[in-house]
mmCIF file of C-alpha atoms in Angstrom:
data_model
loop_
_atom_site.group_PDB
_atom_site.id
_atom_site.type_symbol
_atom_site.label_atom_id
_atom_site.label_comp_id
_atom_site.label_asym_id
_atom_site.label_seq_id
_atom_site.Cartn_x
_atom_site.Cartn_y
_atom_site.Cartn_z
ATOM 1 C CA MET L 25 135.292 144.401 96.840
ATOM 2 C CA LEU L 26 134.592 142.554 100.072
ATOM 3 C CA PHE L 27 138.210 141.501 100.487
ATOM 4 C CA SER L 28 141.013 143.943 99.991
ATOM 5 C CA ILE L 29 144.311 143.035 98.409
ATOM 6 C CA GLU L 30 146.068 143.603 101.760
ATOM 7 C CA THR L 31 143.819 141.013 103.452
ATOM 8 C CA LEU L 32 144.584 138.372 100.858
ATOM 9 C CA LYS L 33 148.284 139.234 100.935
ATOM 10 C CA ALA L 34 148.371 138.786 104.728
ATOM 11 C CA TYR L 35 146.563 135.441 104.396
ATOM 12 C CA THR L 36 148.944 134.140 101.739
ATOM 13 C CA GLN L 37 151.961 135.176 103.773
ATOM 14 C CA SER L 38 150.569 133.351 106.842
ATOM 15 C CA LYS L 39 150.345 130.192 104.729
ATOM 16 C CA GLY L 40 153.954 130.489 103.576
ATOM 17 C CA ILE L 41 153.102 131.373 99.999
ATOM 18 C CA PRO L 42 155.659 133.675 98.335
ATOM 19 C CA ASP L 43 154.776 137.099 97.010
ATOM 20 C CA ILE L 44 151.879 137.199 94.539
ATOM 21 C CA GLU L 45 151.250 139.971 92.074
ATOM 22 C CA ASP L 46 148.558 142.484 93.030
ATOM 23 C CA GLU L 47 146.693 141.819 89.789
ATOM 24 C CA ASP L 48 146.431 138.129 90.636
ATOM 25 C CA LEU L 49 145.226 138.942 94.142
ATOM 26 C CA LYS L 50 142.566 141.235 92.683
ATOM 27 C CA ILE L 51 141.231 138.454 90.440
ATOM 28 C CA LEU L 52 141.281 136.072 93.394
ATOM 29 C CA ALA L 53 139.370 138.577 95.548
ATOM 30 C CA GLN L 54 136.677 138.977 92.889
ATOM 31 C CA ASP L 55 136.272 135.222 92.525
ATOM 32 C CA LEU L 56 136.130 134.784 96.297
ATOM 33 C CA GLU L 57 133.443 137.458 96.552
ATOM 34 C CA TYR L 58 131.373 135.712 93.865
ATOM 35 C CA ARG L 59 131.674 132.334 95.597
ATOM 36 C CA LEU L 60 130.637 133.748 98.963
ATOM 37 C CA LYS L 61 127.609 135.531 97.514
ATOM 38 C CA GLU L 62 126.564 132.329 95.750
ATOM 39 C CA LEU L 63 126.950 130.389 99.003
ATOM 40 C CA ALA L 64 124.956 133.010 100.919
ATOM 41 C CA GLN L 65 122.116 132.847 98.405
ATOM 42 C CA GLU L 66 122.027 129.057 98.634
ATOM 43 C CA ALA L 67 122.094 129.190 102.439
ATOM 44 C CA SER L 68 119.241 131.705 102.463
ATOM 45 C CA LYS L 69 117.087 129.158 100.610
ATOM 46 C CA PHE L 70 117.504 126.690 103.474
ATOM 47 C CA MET L 71 116.747 129.488 105.930
ATOM 48 C CA MET L 72 113.486 130.372 104.174
ATOM 49 C CA ALA L 73 112.554 126.706 103.832
ATOM 50 C CA SER L 74 112.902 126.425 107.614
ATOM 51 C CA LYS L 75 110.694 129.531 108.012
ATOM 52 C CA ARG L 76 113.368 131.493 109.851
ATOM 53 C CA SER L 77 114.589 135.043 109.422
ATOM 54 C CA LYS L 78 118.056 134.482 110.876
ATOM 55 C CA LEU L 79 120.765 132.661 108.968
ATOM 56 C CA SER L 80 122.367 129.855 110.944
ATOM 57 C CA ILE L 81 125.562 127.872 110.602
ATOM 58 C CA GLU L 82 123.537 124.796 109.664
ATOM 59 C CA ASP L 83 122.125 126.670 106.671
ATOM 60 C CA VAL L 84 125.655 127.394 105.466
ATOM 61 C CA ASN L 85 126.681 123.770 105.967
ATOM 62 C CA TYR L 86 123.649 122.545 104.007
ATOM 63 C CA ALA L 87 124.529 124.986 101.243
ATOM 64 C CA LEU L 88 128.071 123.613 101.145
ATOM 65 C CA LEU L 89 126.757 120.049 100.967
ATOM 66 C CA SER L 90 124.465 120.995 98.081
ATOM 67 C CA LYS L 91 127.577 122.204 96.233
ATOM 68 C CA GLU L 92 129.343 118.917 97.060
ATOM 69 C CA ILE L 93 131.733 120.693 99.445
ATOM 70 C CA ASP L 94 132.575 119.365 102.896
ATOM 71 C CA PRO L 95 130.885 121.398 105.651
ATOM 72 C CA LEU L 96 132.908 123.542 108.018
ATOM 73 C CA LEU L 97 133.700 121.902 111.333
ATOM 74 C CA GLY L 98 134.047 123.637 114.668
ATOM 75 C CA TYR L 99 131.439 126.339 114.061
ATOM 76 C CA ASN L 100 128.308 124.508 115.136
ATOM 77 C CA THR L 101 127.132 126.880 117.830
ATOM 78 C CA SER L 102 123.799 128.416 118.650
ATOM 79 C CA ASN L 103 125.355 131.659 119.912
ATOM 80 C CA SER L 104 126.381 134.433 117.578
ATOM 81 C CA LEU L 105 130.115 134.765 117.066
ATOM 82 C CA VAL L 106 131.767 137.966 118.293
ATOM 83 C CA PHE L 107 134.647 139.209 116.161
ATOM 84 C CA LYS L 108 137.335 141.525 117.497
ATOM 85 C CA THR L 109 139.972 143.387 115.548
ATOM 86 C CA ILE L 110 143.695 143.303 116.104
ATOM 87 C CA PRO L 111 144.914 146.818 116.862
ATOM 88 C CA GLY L 112 146.802 148.358 113.983
ATOM 89 C CA SER L 113 145.579 145.882 111.343
ATOM 90 C CA ASN L 114 142.483 144.802 109.424
ATOM 91 C CA LEU L 115 142.512 141.290 110.871
ATOM 92 C CA TYR L 116 139.671 139.949 113.032
ATOM 93 C CA TYR L 117 139.465 137.024 115.409
ATOM 94 C CA VAL L 118 136.964 135.278 117.682
ATOM 95 C CA PRO L 119 138.162 135.621 121.268
ATOM 96 C CA ASP L 120 138.023 132.613 123.578
ATOM 97 C CA GLU L 121 136.187 132.860 126.859
ATOM 98 C CA GLU L 122 138.504 133.438 129.826
ATOM 99 C CA LEU L 123 137.941 131.163 132.801
ATOM 100 C CA ASP L 124 139.076 131.896 136.343
ATOM 101 C CA LEU L 125 140.809 128.778 137.634
ATOM 102 C CA GLU L 126 140.528 129.910 141.252
ATOM 103 C CA SER L 127 136.728 130.182 141.067
ATOM 104 C CA ILE L 128 136.537 126.795 139.406
ATOM 105 C CA LEU L 129 138.683 125.156 142.076
ATOM 106 C CA ASN L 130 136.687 126.738 144.905
ATOM 107 C CA SER L 131 133.298 125.762 143.487
ATOM 108 C CA PRO L 132 131.549 122.802 145.191
ATOM 109 C CA LEU L 133 131.893 119.410 143.610
ATOM 110 C CA PRO L 134 128.863 117.890 141.871
ATOM 111 C CA LYS L 135 126.955 115.065 143.509
ATOM 112 C CA ILE L 136 128.459 111.626 143.184
ATOM 113 C CA PRO L 137 126.335 109.544 140.792
ATOM 114 C CA HIS L 138 124.701 106.367 142.033
ATOM 115 C CA LYS L 139 126.541 103.139 141.555
ATOM 116 C CA PRO L 140 125.128 100.945 138.807
ATOM 117 C CA VAL L 141 122.988 98.164 140.246
ATOM 118 C CA ILE L 142 121.819 95.107 138.331
ATOM 119 C CA SER L 143 118.826 93.142 139.559
ATOM 120 C CA LYS L 144 116.780 90.350 138.066
ATOM 121 C CA HIS L 145 113.148 89.330 138.227
ATOM 122 C CA TRP L 146 110.738 86.999 136.470
ATOM 123 C CA LEU L 147 108.950 88.573 133.546
ATOM 124 C CA ALA L 148 106.695 85.558 133.175
ATOM 125 C CA ILE L 149 106.496 82.079 134.679
ATOM 126 C CA GLU L 150 104.982 79.452 132.384
ATOM 127 C CA GLY L 151 103.186 82.157 130.466
ATOM 128 C CA VAL L 152 101.799 83.871 133.572
ATOM 129 C CA GLN L 153 103.145 87.300 134.499
ATOM 130 C CA PRO L 154 103.761 87.651 138.262
ATOM 131 C CA GLN L 155 102.335 90.789 139.811
ATOM 132 C CA ILE L 156 105.480 92.408 141.187
ATOM 133 C CA PRO L 157 106.492 96.088 141.088
ATOM 134 C CA GLN L 158 108.984 95.475 138.271
ATOM 135 C CA ASN L 159 106.293 94.159 135.912
ATOM 136 C CA PRO L 160 103.566 96.306 134.389
ATOM 137 C CA LEU L 161 100.066 95.722 135.647
ATOM 138 C CA PRO L 162 97.926 93.595 133.320
ATOM 139 C CA MET L 163 95.126 95.497 131.632
ATOM 140 C CA GLU L 164 91.698 94.508 132.820
ATOM 141 C CA ARG L 165 89.440 93.334 130.053
ATOM 142 C CA MET L 166 86.236 95.248 129.709
ATOM 143 C CA PRO L 167 83.118 93.084 129.765
ATOM 144 C CA GLU L 168 81.705 92.621 126.310
ATOM 145 C CA ILE L 169 78.413 94.382 125.796
ATOM 146 C CA LYS L 170 76.030 92.726 123.402
ATOM 147 C CA LYS L 171 74.957 95.320 120.892
ATOM 148 C CA GLU L 172 71.637 95.287 119.180
ATOM 149 C CA ASP L 173 71.517 95.205 115.417
ATOM 150 C CA THR L 174 70.689 98.873 115.068
ATOM 151 C CA LEU L 175 72.159 101.631 112.984
ATOM 152 C CA ALA L 176 73.644 103.344 116.039
ATOM 153 C CA ALA L 177 75.588 100.232 117.083
ATOM 154 C CA MET L 178 76.890 99.601 113.574
ATOM 155 C CA LYS L 179 77.810 103.243 113.184
ATOM 156 C CA GLU L 180 79.783 103.115 116.441
ATOM 157 C CA ASP L 181 81.750 100.079 115.222
ATOM 158 C CA ILE L 182 82.662 101.740 111.957
ATOM 159 C CA GLU L 183 83.729 104.926 113.728
ATOM 160 C CA ILE L 184 86.129 102.907 115.881
ATOM 161 C CA ARG L 185 87.725 101.242 112.878
ATOM 162 C CA ASN L 186 88.078 104.377 110.788
ATOM 163 C CA HIS L 187 89.929 107.546 111.745
ATOM 164 C CA MET L 188 87.338 109.725 110.041
ATOM 165 C CA LYS L 189 83.799 109.796 111.322
ATOM 166 C CA HIS L 190 81.077 108.723 108.942
ATOM 167 C CA LEU L 191 78.203 111.009 109.870
ATOM 168 C CA LEU L 192 74.695 110.192 108.730
ATOM 169 C CA SER L 193 71.724 112.471 108.581
ATOM 170 C CA LYS L 194 68.590 111.614 110.503
ATOM 171 C CA GLU L 195 66.801 110.941 107.228
ATOM 172 C CA LEU L 196 69.373 108.310 106.211
ATOM 173 C CA GLN L 197 69.213 106.703 109.644
ATOM 174 C CA LEU L 198 65.439 106.500 109.432
ATOM 175 C CA TYR L 199 65.662 105.116 105.883
ATOM 176 C CA TYR L 200 68.087 102.408 106.994
ATOM 177 C CA GLU L 201 65.950 101.358 109.942
ATOM 178 C CA LYS L 202 62.827 101.184 107.778
ATOM 179 C CA ILE L 203 64.550 99.069 105.118
ATOM 180 C CA VAL L 204 65.839 96.657 107.772
ATOM 181 C CA GLN L 205 62.333 96.442 109.191
ATOM 182 C CA PHE L 206 60.863 95.726 105.740
ATOM 183 C CA ILE L 207 63.475 93.042 105.007
ATOM 184 C CA LYS L 208 62.638 91.116 108.160
ATOM 185 C CA ASP L 209 58.935 91.170 107.295
ATOM 186 C CA LYS L 210 57.907 88.599 104.677
ATOM 187 C CA GLU L 211 55.108 90.805 103.366
ATOM 188 C CA THR L 212 57.243 93.910 102.757
ATOM 189 C CA VAL L 213 60.511 92.349 101.568
ATOM 190 C CA THR L 214 59.582 93.045 97.936
ATOM 191 C CA LEU L 215 59.113 96.728 98.744
ATOM 192 C CA ALA L 216 62.566 96.848 100.347
ATOM 193 C CA SER L 217 64.047 95.190 97.279
ATOM 194 C CA ASP L 218 62.481 97.751 94.932
ATOM 195 C CA CYS L 219 63.674 100.645 97.089
ATOM 196 C CA LEU L 220 67.290 99.471 97.174
ATOM 197 C CA LYS L 221 67.324 98.816 93.446
ATOM 198 C CA ASN L 222 66.128 102.275 92.403
ATOM 199 C CA GLU L 223 67.231 104.626 95.192
ATOM 200 C CA SER L 224 70.013 107.069 94.250
ATOM 201 C CA GLY L 225 70.804 108.762 97.567
ATOM 202 C CA ILE L 226 72.035 105.817 99.642
ATOM 203 C CA GLN L 227 75.756 105.906 98.864
ATOM 204 C CA GLN L 228 76.627 106.592 102.511
ATOM 205 C CA LEU L 229 74.517 103.649 103.653
ATOM 206 C CA ILE L 230 76.287 101.037 101.505
ATOM 207 C CA PRO L 231 78.779 99.889 104.196
ATOM 208 C CA TYR L 232 75.938 99.569 106.700
ATOM 209 C CA PHE L 233 73.778 97.540 104.324
ATOM 210 C CA VAL L 234 76.693 95.293 103.340
ATOM 211 C CA HIS L 235 77.459 94.648 106.997
ATOM 212 C CA PHE L 236 73.801 93.952 107.738
ATOM 213 C CA PHE L 237 73.362 91.521 104.831
ATOM 214 C CA ASN L 238 76.542 89.608 105.660
ATOM 215 C CA GLU L 239 75.524 89.289 109.299
ATOM 216 C CA GLU L 240 72.003 88.162 108.417
ATOM 217 C CA ILE L 241 73.293 85.539 105.993
ATOM 218 C CA LEU L 242 75.745 84.079 108.498
ATOM 219 C CA LYS L 243 73.137 83.992 111.267
ATOM 220 C CA ASN L 244 70.414 82.374 109.127
ATOM 221 C CA LEU L 245 72.256 79.782 107.042
ATOM 222 C CA ARG L 246 69.785 77.092 108.132
ATOM 223 C CA ASN L 247 66.740 79.202 107.308
ATOM 224 C CA GLY L 248 66.431 78.591 103.577
ATOM 225 C CA ASP L 249 63.297 80.665 102.975
ATOM 226 C CA TYR L 250 64.741 83.724 104.693
ATOM 227 C CA LEU L 251 68.038 83.256 102.836
ATOM 228 C CA VAL L 252 66.230 83.456 99.504
ATOM 229 C CA ASP L 253 64.633 86.749 100.542
ATOM 230 C CA ILE L 254 67.814 88.285 101.941
ATOM 231 C CA ILE L 255 69.847 87.294 98.869
ATOM 232 C CA SER L 256 67.182 88.784 96.585
ATOM 233 C CA VAL L 257 67.347 92.106 98.424
ATOM 234 C CA TYR L 258 71.148 91.908 98.433
ATOM 235 C CA GLU L 259 71.103 91.475 94.663
ATOM 236 C CA SER L 260 68.835 94.509 94.309
ATOM 237 C CA LEU L 261 71.422 96.624 96.105
ATOM 238 C CA ILE L 262 74.188 95.251 93.874
ATOM 239 C CA MET L 263 72.155 95.947 90.724
ATOM 240 C CA ASN L 264 71.539 99.586 91.655
ATOM 241 C CA LYS L 265 73.119 101.569 88.815
ATOM 242 C CA MET L 266 73.050 104.879 90.672
ATOM 243 C CA ILE L 267 75.512 103.973 93.437
ATOM 244 C CA PHE L 268 79.206 103.084 93.436
ATOM 245 C CA ILE L 269 79.368 99.626 94.983
ATOM 246 C CA GLU L 270 82.536 98.199 93.413
ATOM 247 C CA PRO L 271 84.825 98.846 96.436
ATOM 248 C CA TYR L 272 82.635 96.526 98.535
ATOM 249 C CA MET L 273 82.812 93.478 96.262
ATOM 250 C CA HIS L 274 85.487 91.813 98.384
ATOM 251 C CA GLN L 275 83.094 91.961 101.362
ATOM 252 C CA MET L 276 80.085 90.629 99.452
ATOM 253 C CA LEU L 277 81.571 87.578 97.746
ATOM 254 C CA PRO L 278 82.435 85.485 100.848
ATOM 255 C CA SER L 279 78.891 85.469 102.221
ATOM 256 C CA LEU L 280 77.355 84.781 98.801
ATOM 257 C CA LEU L 281 79.784 81.948 98.091
ATOM 258 C CA THR L 282 78.951 80.504 101.499
ATOM 259 C CA CYS L 283 75.302 80.350 100.446
ATOM 260 C CA VAL L 284 76.347 78.416 97.338
ATOM 261 C CA VAL L 285 78.797 75.862 98.756
ATOM 262 C CA GLY L 286 78.018 75.910 102.478
ATOM 263 C CA LYS L 287 77.377 72.638 104.272
ATOM 264 C CA SER L 288 74.177 73.349 106.193
ATOM 265 C CA ILE L 289 72.293 75.700 103.898
ATOM 266 C CA GLY L 290 68.590 75.229 104.600
ATOM 267 C CA ILE L 291 69.115 72.248 106.940
ATOM 268 C CA ILE L 292 67.211 72.984 110.132
ATOM 269 C CA HIS L 293 68.888 70.499 112.486
ATOM 270 C CA LYS L 294 72.599 70.460 113.214
ATOM 271 C CA HIS L 295 72.593 66.667 112.848
ATOM 272 C CA PRO L 296 69.971 65.940 110.166
ATOM 273 C CA SER L 297 68.274 62.588 110.038
ATOM 274 C CA GLU L 298 68.358 60.267 107.034
ATOM 275 C CA GLU L 299 64.798 61.264 106.186
ATOM 276 C CA GLU L 300 65.761 64.931 106.119
ATOM 277 C CA LEU L 301 68.752 64.199 103.911
ATOM 278 C CA VAL L 302 66.538 62.270 101.496
ATOM 279 C CA ASN L 303 63.969 65.049 101.411
ATOM 280 C CA ASN L 304 66.740 67.580 100.913
ATOM 281 C CA SER L 305 67.676 65.897 97.642
ATOM 282 C CA ASP L 306 64.554 67.418 96.106
ATOM 283 C CA GLU L 307 65.461 70.479 94.060
ATOM 284 C CA ASP L 308 62.476 72.396 95.436
ATOM 285 C CA THR L 309 63.809 72.520 98.994
ATOM 286 C CA PRO L 310 64.524 75.958 100.500
ATOM 287 C CA GLY L 311 68.197 75.075 100.899
ATOM 288 C CA LEU L 312 68.755 74.348 97.214
ATOM 289 C CA SER L 313 66.616 77.334 96.263
ATOM 290 C CA ALA L 314 68.907 79.538 98.333
ATOM 291 C CA ARG L 315 71.959 78.036 96.616
ATOM 292 C CA ARG L 316 70.480 78.710 93.192
ATOM 293 C CA ARG L 317 69.483 82.248 94.180
ATOM 294 C CA ALA L 318 72.997 83.021 95.413
ATOM 295 C CA SER L 319 74.431 81.524 92.208
ATOM 296 C CA ILE L 320 72.357 83.917 90.106
ATOM 297 C CA THR L 321 73.658 86.859 92.132
ATOM 298 C CA ILE L 322 77.248 85.670 91.754
ATOM 299 C CA LYS L 323 76.693 85.324 88.004
ATOM 300 C CA TYR L 324 75.625 88.982 87.839
ATOM 301 C CA ILE L 325 78.727 90.054 89.772
ATOM 302 C CA TYR L 326 80.899 87.809 87.595
ATOM 303 C CA ASP L 327 79.527 89.201 84.335
ATOM 304 C CA THR L 328 79.529 92.836 85.458
ATOM 305 C CA TYR L 329 82.775 93.259 87.372
ATOM 306 C CA SER L 330 85.150 90.497 86.233
ATOM 307 C CA LEU L 331 86.645 92.772 83.575
ATOM 308 C CA SER L 332 87.225 95.605 86.045
ATOM 309 C CA TYR L 333 88.713 93.364 88.746
ATOM 310 C CA THR L 334 91.077 90.797 87.288
ATOM 311 C CA THR L 335 91.212 88.755 90.508
ATOM 312 C CA LEU L 336 87.441 88.366 90.848
ATOM 313 C CA ALA L 337 86.897 85.617 88.269
ATOM 314 C CA PRO L 338 89.818 83.401 89.423
ATOM 315 C CA ARG L 339 88.701 83.822 93.017
ATOM 316 C CA VAL L 340 85.159 82.656 92.274
ATOM 317 C CA LEU L 341 86.261 79.773 90.043
ATOM 318 C CA ASN L 342 88.889 78.528 92.488
ATOM 319 C CA THR L 343 86.397 78.487 95.361
ATOM 320 C CA LEU L 344 83.798 76.584 93.359
ATOM 321 C CA LEU L 345 86.291 74.097 91.908
ATOM 322 C CA LYS L 346 87.840 73.451 95.297
ATOM 323 C CA THR L 347 84.445 72.582 96.746
ATOM 324 C CA TRP L 348 83.503 70.431 93.767
ATOM 325 C CA ALA L 349 86.771 68.474 93.927
ATOM 326 C CA ASP L 350 86.488 67.838 97.676
ATOM 327 C CA SER L 351 84.960 64.401 98.159
ATOM 328 C CA THR L 352 84.238 65.140 101.827
ATOM 329 C CA LYS L 353 81.742 67.859 100.962
ATOM 330 C CA SER L 354 78.037 67.126 101.036
ATOM 331 C CA PRO L 355 76.024 66.438 97.863
ATOM 332 C CA GLU L 356 74.256 69.766 98.369
ATOM 333 C CA SER L 357 77.602 71.602 98.367
ATOM 334 C CA HIS L 358 78.570 69.843 95.137
ATOM 335 C CA TYR L 359 75.176 70.766 93.721
ATOM 336 C CA GLY L 360 75.713 74.443 94.531
ATOM 337 C CA ALA L 361 79.228 74.484 93.084
ATOM 338 C CA ILE L 362 78.153 72.759 89.841
ATOM 339 C CA TYR L 363 75.047 74.922 89.466
ATOM 340 C CA CYS L 364 77.028 78.127 89.945
ATOM 341 C CA LEU L 365 79.781 77.025 87.541
ATOM 342 C CA CYS L 366 77.292 76.064 84.851
ATOM 343 C CA ASN L 367 75.493 79.394 85.175
ATOM 344 C CA LEU L 368 78.666 81.411 84.644
ATOM 345 C CA GLY L 369 78.450 80.840 80.899
ATOM 346 C CA GLU L 370 79.356 78.541 78.036
ATOM 347 C CA LYS L 371 83.073 79.286 78.358
ATOM 348 C CA VAL L 372 83.135 77.991 81.912
ATOM 349 C CA ILE L 373 81.083 74.917 80.988
ATOM 350 C CA ASN L 374 83.294 74.007 78.030
ATOM 351 C CA GLY L 375 86.606 74.974 79.605
ATOM 352 C CA VAL L 376 86.103 73.853 83.201
ATOM 353 C CA VAL L 377 83.008 71.750 83.862
ATOM 354 C CA ILE L 378 83.329 69.311 80.953
ATOM 355 C CA GLN L 379 87.050 68.971 81.613
ATOM 356 C CA PHE L 380 86.445 67.644 85.155
ATOM 357 C CA LYS L 381 83.187 65.792 84.457
ATOM 358 C CA ASN L 382 84.586 62.336 83.688
ATOM 359 C CA GLU L 383 87.002 62.408 86.618
ATOM 360 C CA TYR L 384 84.169 63.399 88.950
ATOM 361 C CA LEU L 385 81.846 60.668 87.691
ATOM 362 C CA ASP L 386 84.528 58.005 88.061
ATOM 363 C CA LYS L 387 85.356 58.669 91.704
ATOM 364 C CA THR L 388 81.915 59.677 93.032
ATOM 365 C CA ASP L 389 79.217 57.493 94.571
ATOM 366 C CA HIS L 390 76.333 57.764 92.086
ATOM 367 C CA ILE L 391 73.713 56.892 94.672
ATOM 368 C CA LYS L 392 74.773 59.308 97.386
ATOM 369 C CA TYR L 393 75.634 62.095 94.949
ATOM 370 C CA SER L 394 72.758 61.544 92.538
ATOM 371 C CA LEU L 395 71.575 65.139 92.964
ATOM 372 C CA PRO L 396 74.752 66.876 91.685
ATOM 373 C CA ILE L 397 75.368 64.147 89.077
ATOM 374 C CA ASN L 398 71.911 64.620 87.553
ATOM 375 C CA LEU L 399 72.504 68.366 87.459
ATOM 376 C CA LEU L 400 75.899 67.847 85.831
ATOM 377 C CA ASN L 401 74.445 65.602 83.138
ATOM 378 C CA LYS L 402 71.675 68.117 82.528
ATOM 379 C CA TYR L 403 74.093 70.943 81.692
ATOM 380 C CA THR L 404 76.681 68.877 79.802
ATOM 381 C CA LYS L 405 74.621 66.748 77.441
#
């Protein structure tokens, strides 16, 4: 046994407990030995979890807490305890360190600490930070460098945003640059569309293409002919069955919806004349062609991914309905919203379009908005 009967008897006598039978002390010693071994095993688990080979007092305290026992206080020390025995007995104790008072009194006094000083200064005056030593220096803004629309510039932007680098092989870089070159050329845009629709090894290029298409759409909203081409190539990328493009849907929809309900789609001048507005009412104009082309692409996304993403369909419908219900929007915007809604299927026509048709006809100027009204009557006869 770890604890002899004499040790337990001396402990009980020091606590004022009367004489206990030796048999009872033996049972108590066995139980105490079992509890200590159990505690040591539990403490060793914390030691190994901390990747140490030396058991510490913290390990024992954690073991006690795991057993719902209060930890021992007064033993939190990083130094190993030294036990000494009392002569003529089996009792041990931890000796206290002896200090020489004379050496302490003769030692020099520590330096007097500085008196606390409180000062005040202006952090900012009317939003402007004064340049004083107490204030940090303002960071100088780096001049913005205009980057060309190349793969290297786009790759640099994406590397800044993401913690992990997205490395591309030279072949993929060359492929991207060639596709961009083909898209910007009217004669080769069909070739670019076919390549993006059938290519299987362009998964890494998807974020670059999505960024490129969105930028091109936003920069060329007034160029209706180019919008039709860029949307057609965009749709080819979306229709590619050999790539995983679903995570990028939230980046594609805003630019496509802008082509449908935007204000100045295909209008060359910022302030169009009355003649241009009249000519723009013709359904063969590049602006309306771009709206219809974007609507077809949105229909494909709606039919293909609305079941996978439950928020996609409400998002598209809410955007289109909001534009249609806004009387301040242009007739072309109403045309795009109605055309896109009617192309989403019979359920949308019967459940949404027909429901708002009479209200729209009652409050809308039939002369100014003849273009969307004729389209509405065409689909809801």
